[in-house]
């Protein structure tokens, strides 16, 4: 049992450090030797747990997606009125992305590689399902009550929320420089968070 806990702790630490390295340096620039050095373990140990660099990168992606999916589930959107649930989902996604910029960078890295890594692991596709199912349930209730429009689906809504949130983080440096605004300042973040909720609710309740 102790050995099992130690193995899980080692694996978790490797994923945590690898998340930093891959998000900082990309897939091509990341080196297994550096990850081993930062975790005070060995390259051989990384290969033992993950089979190599690609396996470690996939484990990092899976952990990142699993974290946001678990956060969505913790909202218990089914207990909320549809309009309130939609706003809370949007705000939760905003908070997650702003608080975890490494997630945005990892997704960007995988898109640079045209998704060729994640397509090898079916569990990563499965991790996308809860996001759509939570929204599906809320949209269905909202349509039934007449509160929400019926001509969009869960993926449409998820994409729109994600697009806003990703831009907030991915373009914070360039947008901030061009317009002289600190995109991550607390007051700016709170305003943009509120705007996102207004946009999503306004769109889905428009007649």
CSV table of C-alpha atoms in Angstrom, one decimal:
chain,number,residue,atom,x,y,z
A,1,UNK,CA,0.0,0.0,0.0
A,2,UNK,CA,2.8,2.4,0.9
A,3,UNK,CA,4.6,1.5,-2.3
A,4,UNK,CA,1.4,2.2,-4.3
A,5,UNK,CA,1.0,5.6,-2.7
A,6,UNK,CA,4.6,6.5,-3.4
A,7,UNK,CA,4.2,5.5,-7.0
A,8,UNK,CA,1.0,7.6,-7.4
A,9,UNK,CA,2.8,10.5,-5.7
A,10,UNK,CA,5.7,10.2,-8.1
A,11,UNK,CA,3.4,10.0,-11.1
A,12,UNK,CA,1.4,13.0,-10.0
A,13,UNK,CA,4.6,15.1,-9.4
A,14,UNK,CA,5.9,14.1,-12.9
A,15,UNK,CA,2.6,15.3,-14.5
A,16,UNK,CA,2.6,18.5,-12.5
A,17,UNK,CA,6.2,19.4,-13.5
A,18,UNK,CA,5.7,18.2,-17.1
A,19,UNK,CA,2.6,20.5,-17.3
A,20,UNK,CA,4.9,23.4,-16.6
A,21,UNK,CA,7.6,22.4,-19.0
A,22,UNK,CA,5.3,21.5,-21.9
A,23,UNK,CA,3.2,24.7,-21.5
A,24,UNK,CA,6.4,26.8,-21.3
A,25,UNK,CA,8.4,25.2,-24.1
A,26,UNK,CA,5.9,23.4,-26.3
A,27,UNK,CA,6.0,19.7,-27.2
A,28,UNK,CA,9.1,20.0,-29.5
A,29,UNK,CA,11.1,22.1,-27.1
A,30,UNK,CA,10.3,20.1,-23.9
A,31,UNK,CA,13.0,17.7,-22.8
A,32,UNK,CA,12.5,14.6,-20.7
A,33,UNK,CA,15.9,15.2,-19.1
A,34,UNK,CA,14.8,18.6,-17.8
A,35,UNK,CA,11.5,17.1,-16.4
A,36,UNK,CA,13.5,14.4,-14.7
A,37,UNK,CA,15.9,16.9,-13.2
A,38,UNK,CA,13.1,19.2,-11.9
A,39,UNK,CA,11.4,16.2,-10.2
A,40,UNK,CA,14.7,14.8,-8.9
A,41,UNK,CA,13.9,11.5,-10.6
A,42,UNK,CA,15.4,9.8,-13.6
A,43,UNK,CA,14.6,9.7,-17.3
A,44,UNK,CA,14.3,5.9,-16.9
A,45,UNK,CA,11.5,6.4,-14.3
A,46,UNK,CA,9.6,8.6,-16.7
A,47,UNK,CA,9.8,5.9,-19.4
A,48,UNK,CA,8.7,3.4,-16.8
A,49,UNK,CA,5.5,5.3,-15.9
A,50,UNK,CA,4.6,6.9,-19.3
A,51,UNK,CA,6.6,5.0,-22.0
A,52,UNK,CA,8.3,8.1,-23.2
A,53,UNK,CA,7.8,11.8,-24.0
A,54,UNK,CA,4.6,11.4,-26.0
A,55,UNK,CA,3.0,9.3,-23.3
A,56,UNK,CA,3.9,11.9,-20.7
A,57,UNK,CA,2.4,14.6,-22.8
A,58,UNK,CA,-0.8,12.7,-23.2
A,59,UNK,CA,-1.0,12.1,-19.5
A,60,UNK,CA,-0.6,15.9,-19.0
A,61,UNK,CA,-3.3,16.6,-21.5
A,62,UNK,CA,-5.6,14.1,-19.9
A,63,UNK,CA,-5.0,15.5,-16.4
A,64,UNK,CA,-5.7,19.1,-17.6
A,65,UNK,CA,-9.0,18.1,-19.3
A,66,UNK,CA,-10.1,16.0,-16.4
A,67,UNK,CA,-9.6,18.9,-14.0
A,68,UNK,CA,-12.0,21.2,-15.8
A,69,UNK,CA,-14.5,18.4,-16.4
A,70,UNK,CA,-14.5,17.6,-12.6
A,71,UNK,CA,-15.0,21.3,-11.9
A,72,UNK,CA,-18.0,21.5,-14.2
A,73,UNK,CA,-19.5,18.5,-12.5
A,74,UNK,CA,-19.0,20.1,-9.1
A,75,UNK,CA,-21.3,22.9,-10.2
A,76,UNK,CA,-24.4,20.7,-10.0
A,77,UNK,CA,-26.0,22.6,-12.8
A,78,UNK,CA,-29.1,20.4,-12.7
A,79,UNK,CA,-30.0,22.0,-9.4
A,80,UNK,CA,-30.1,25.5,-10.9
A,81,UNK,CA,-32.6,27.3,-13.0
A,82,UNK,CA,-31.6,27.1,-16.7
A,83,UNK,CA,-30.6,30.8,-17.1
A,84,UNK,CA,-28.7,30.8,-13.8
A,85,UNK,CA,-27.0,27.5,-14.8
A,86,UNK,CA,-25.8,28.9,-18.1
A,87,UNK,CA,-24.4,32.0,-16.5
A,88,UNK,CA,-22.6,29.9,-13.8
A,89,UNK,CA,-21.1,27.5,-16.4
A,90,UNK,CA,-19.8,30.5,-18.3
A,91,UNK,CA,-18.3,32.1,-15.2
A,92,UNK,CA,-16.8,28.9,-14.0
A,93,UNK,CA,-15.1,28.3,-17.4
A,94,UNK,CA,-13.8,31.9,-17.3
A,95,UNK,CA,-12.4,31.5,-13.8
A,96,UNK,CA,-10.7,28.1,-14.7
A,97,UNK,CA,-9.0,29.5,-17.8
A,98,UNK,CA,-7.8,32.6,-16.1
A,99,UNK,CA,-6.5,30.7,-13.1
A,100,UNK,CA,-4.9,28.0,-15.2
A,101,UNK,CA,-3.1,29.6,-18.2
A,102,UNK,CA,-1.1,26.4,-18.6
A,103,UNK,CA,-4.3,24.8,-19.9
A,104,UNK,CA,-4.6,27.3,-22.7
A,105,UNK,CA,-1.0,26.9,-23.6
A,106,UNK,CA,-1.2,23.1,-23.7
A,107,UNK,CA,-4.3,23.2,-25.9
A,108,UNK,CA,-2.5,25.7,-28.2
A,109,UNK,CA,0.5,23.4,-28.4
A,110,UNK,CA,-1.7,20.4,-29.3
A,111,UNK,CA,-3.4,22.5,-32.0
A,112,UNK,CA,-0.1,23.5,-33.4
A,113,UNK,CA,0.5,19.7,-33.9
A,114,UNK,CA,-3.0,19.4,-35.4
A,115,UNK,CA,-4.2,17.2,-32.6
A,116,UNK,CA,-2.0,14.3,-33.7
A,117,UNK,CA,-1.1,13.3,-30.1
A,118,UNK,CA,-4.5,13.3,-28.4
A,119,UNK,CA,-6.3,11.5,-31.2
A,120,UNK,CA,-4.3,8.4,-30.1
A,121,UNK,CA,-6.1,8.2,-26.8
A,122,UNK,CA,-9.8,7.6,-26.8
A,123,UNK,CA,-10.2,8.7,-23.1
A,124,UNK,CA,-9.4,12.3,-24.1
A,125,UNK,CA,-12.3,12.3,-26.5
A,126,UNK,CA,-14.5,10.8,-23.7
A,127,UNK,CA,-13.4,13.7,-21.4
A,128,UNK,CA,-15.1,16.1,-23.8
A,129,UNK,CA,-18.5,14.4,-23.4
A,130,UNK,CA,-19.4,15.7,-19.9
A,131,UNK,CA,-19.0,19.3,-21.0
A,132,UNK,CA,-21.6,18.8,-23.7
A,133,UNK,CA,-23.9,16.6,-21.6
A,134,UNK,CA,-24.1,19.3,-18.8
A,135,UNK,CA,-25.0,21.9,-21.3
A,136,UNK,CA,-27.4,19.6,-23.1
A,137,UNK,CA,-29.3,19.0,-20.0
A,138,UNK,CA,-29.5,22.7,-19.1
A,139,UNK,CA,-30.5,23.7,-22.7
A,140,UNK,CA,-33.2,21.0,-22.8
A,141,UNK,CA,-34.8,22.3,-19.6
A,142,UNK,CA,-34.5,25.9,-20.8
A,143,UNK,CA,-36.2,25.0,-24.1
A,144,UNK,CA,-39.0,23.1,-22.3
A,145,UNK,CA,-39.7,26.1,-20.1
A,146,UNK,CA,-39.5,28.5,-23.0
A,147,UNK,CA,-36.6,30.4,-21.5
A,148,UNK,CA,-33.9,29.4,-23.9
A,149,UNK,CA,-33.8,29.4,-27.7
A,150,UNK,CA,-33.9,26.1,-29.6
A,151,UNK,CA,-31.7,26.7,-32.6
A,152,UNK,CA,-28.3,26.1,-30.9
A,153,UNK,CA,-26.8,23.0,-29.4
A,154,UNK,CA,-24.4,22.3,-26.5
A,155,UNK,CA,-21.3,22.3,-28.7
A,156,UNK,CA,-22.2,25.7,-30.1
A,157,UNK,CA,-22.5,27.1,-26.6
A,158,UNK,CA,-19.4,25.4,-25.4
A,159,UNK,CA,-17.4,26.8,-28.3
A,160,UNK,CA,-18.6,30.3,-27.8
A,161,UNK,CA,-17.8,30.3,-24.1
A,162,UNK,CA,-14.4,28.7,-24.7
A,163,UNK,CA,-13.5,31.2,-27.5
A,164,UNK,CA,-14.1,34.2,-25.2
A,165,UNK,CA,-12.2,32.6,-22.3
A,166,UNK,CA,-9.2,31.4,-24.4
A,167,UNK,CA,-8.8,34.9,-25.9
A,168,UNK,CA,-8.8,36.4,-22.4
A,169,UNK,CA,-5.7,34.4,-21.6
A,170,UNK,CA,-4.0,33.7,-24.8
A,171,UNK,CA,-4.0,37.3,-26.1
A,172,UNK,CA,-3.6,39.1,-22.8
A,173,UNK,CA,0.0,40.2,-23.6
A,174,UNK,CA,-0.5,41.4,-27.1
A,175,UNK,CA,-4.0,42.9,-26.5
A,176,UNK,CA,-2.8,44.5,-23.3
A,177,UNK,CA,0.1,46.1,-25.1
A,178,UNK,CA,-1.9,47.4,-28.0
A,179,UNK,CA,-4.6,49.0,-25.9
A,180,UNK,CA,-2.7,49.8,-22.7
A,181,UNK,CA,-4.8,47.6,-20.5
A,182,UNK,CA,-3.8,44.9,-18.0
A,183,UNK,CA,-6.2,42.2,-19.1
A,184,UNK,CA,-5.5,40.2,-15.9
A,185,UNK,CA,-6.0,43.0,-13.4
A,186,UNK,CA,-8.7,42.0,-10.9
A,187,UNK,CA,-11.1,44.8,-11.9
A,188,UNK,CA,-10.7,44.0,-15.6
A,189,UNK,CA,-11.1,40.3,-15.0
A,190,UNK,CA,-14.3,40.8,-13.0
A,191,UNK,CA,-15.8,43.0,-15.6
A,192,UNK,CA,-14.9,40.6,-18.5
A,193,UNK,CA,-16.3,37.7,-16.4
A,194,UNK,CA,-19.6,39.6,-16.0
A,195,UNK,CA,-19.7,40.5,-19.7
A,196,UNK,CA,-19.3,36.9,-20.7
A,197,UNK,CA,-22.2,35.9,-18.5
A,198,UNK,CA,-24.3,38.7,-20.1
A,199,UNK,CA,-23.4,37.7,-23.6
A,200,UNK,CA,-24.2,34.0,-23.2
A,201,UNK,CA,-27.5,34.6,-21.4
A,202,UNK,CA,-28.4,37.4,-23.8
A,203,UNK,CA,-27.7,35.2,-26.8
A,204,UNK,CA,-29.6,32.2,-25.5
A,205,UNK,CA,-32.6,34.1,-24.3
A,206,UNK,CA,-32.9,36.2,-27.5
A,207,UNK,CA,-36.2,35.8,-29.4
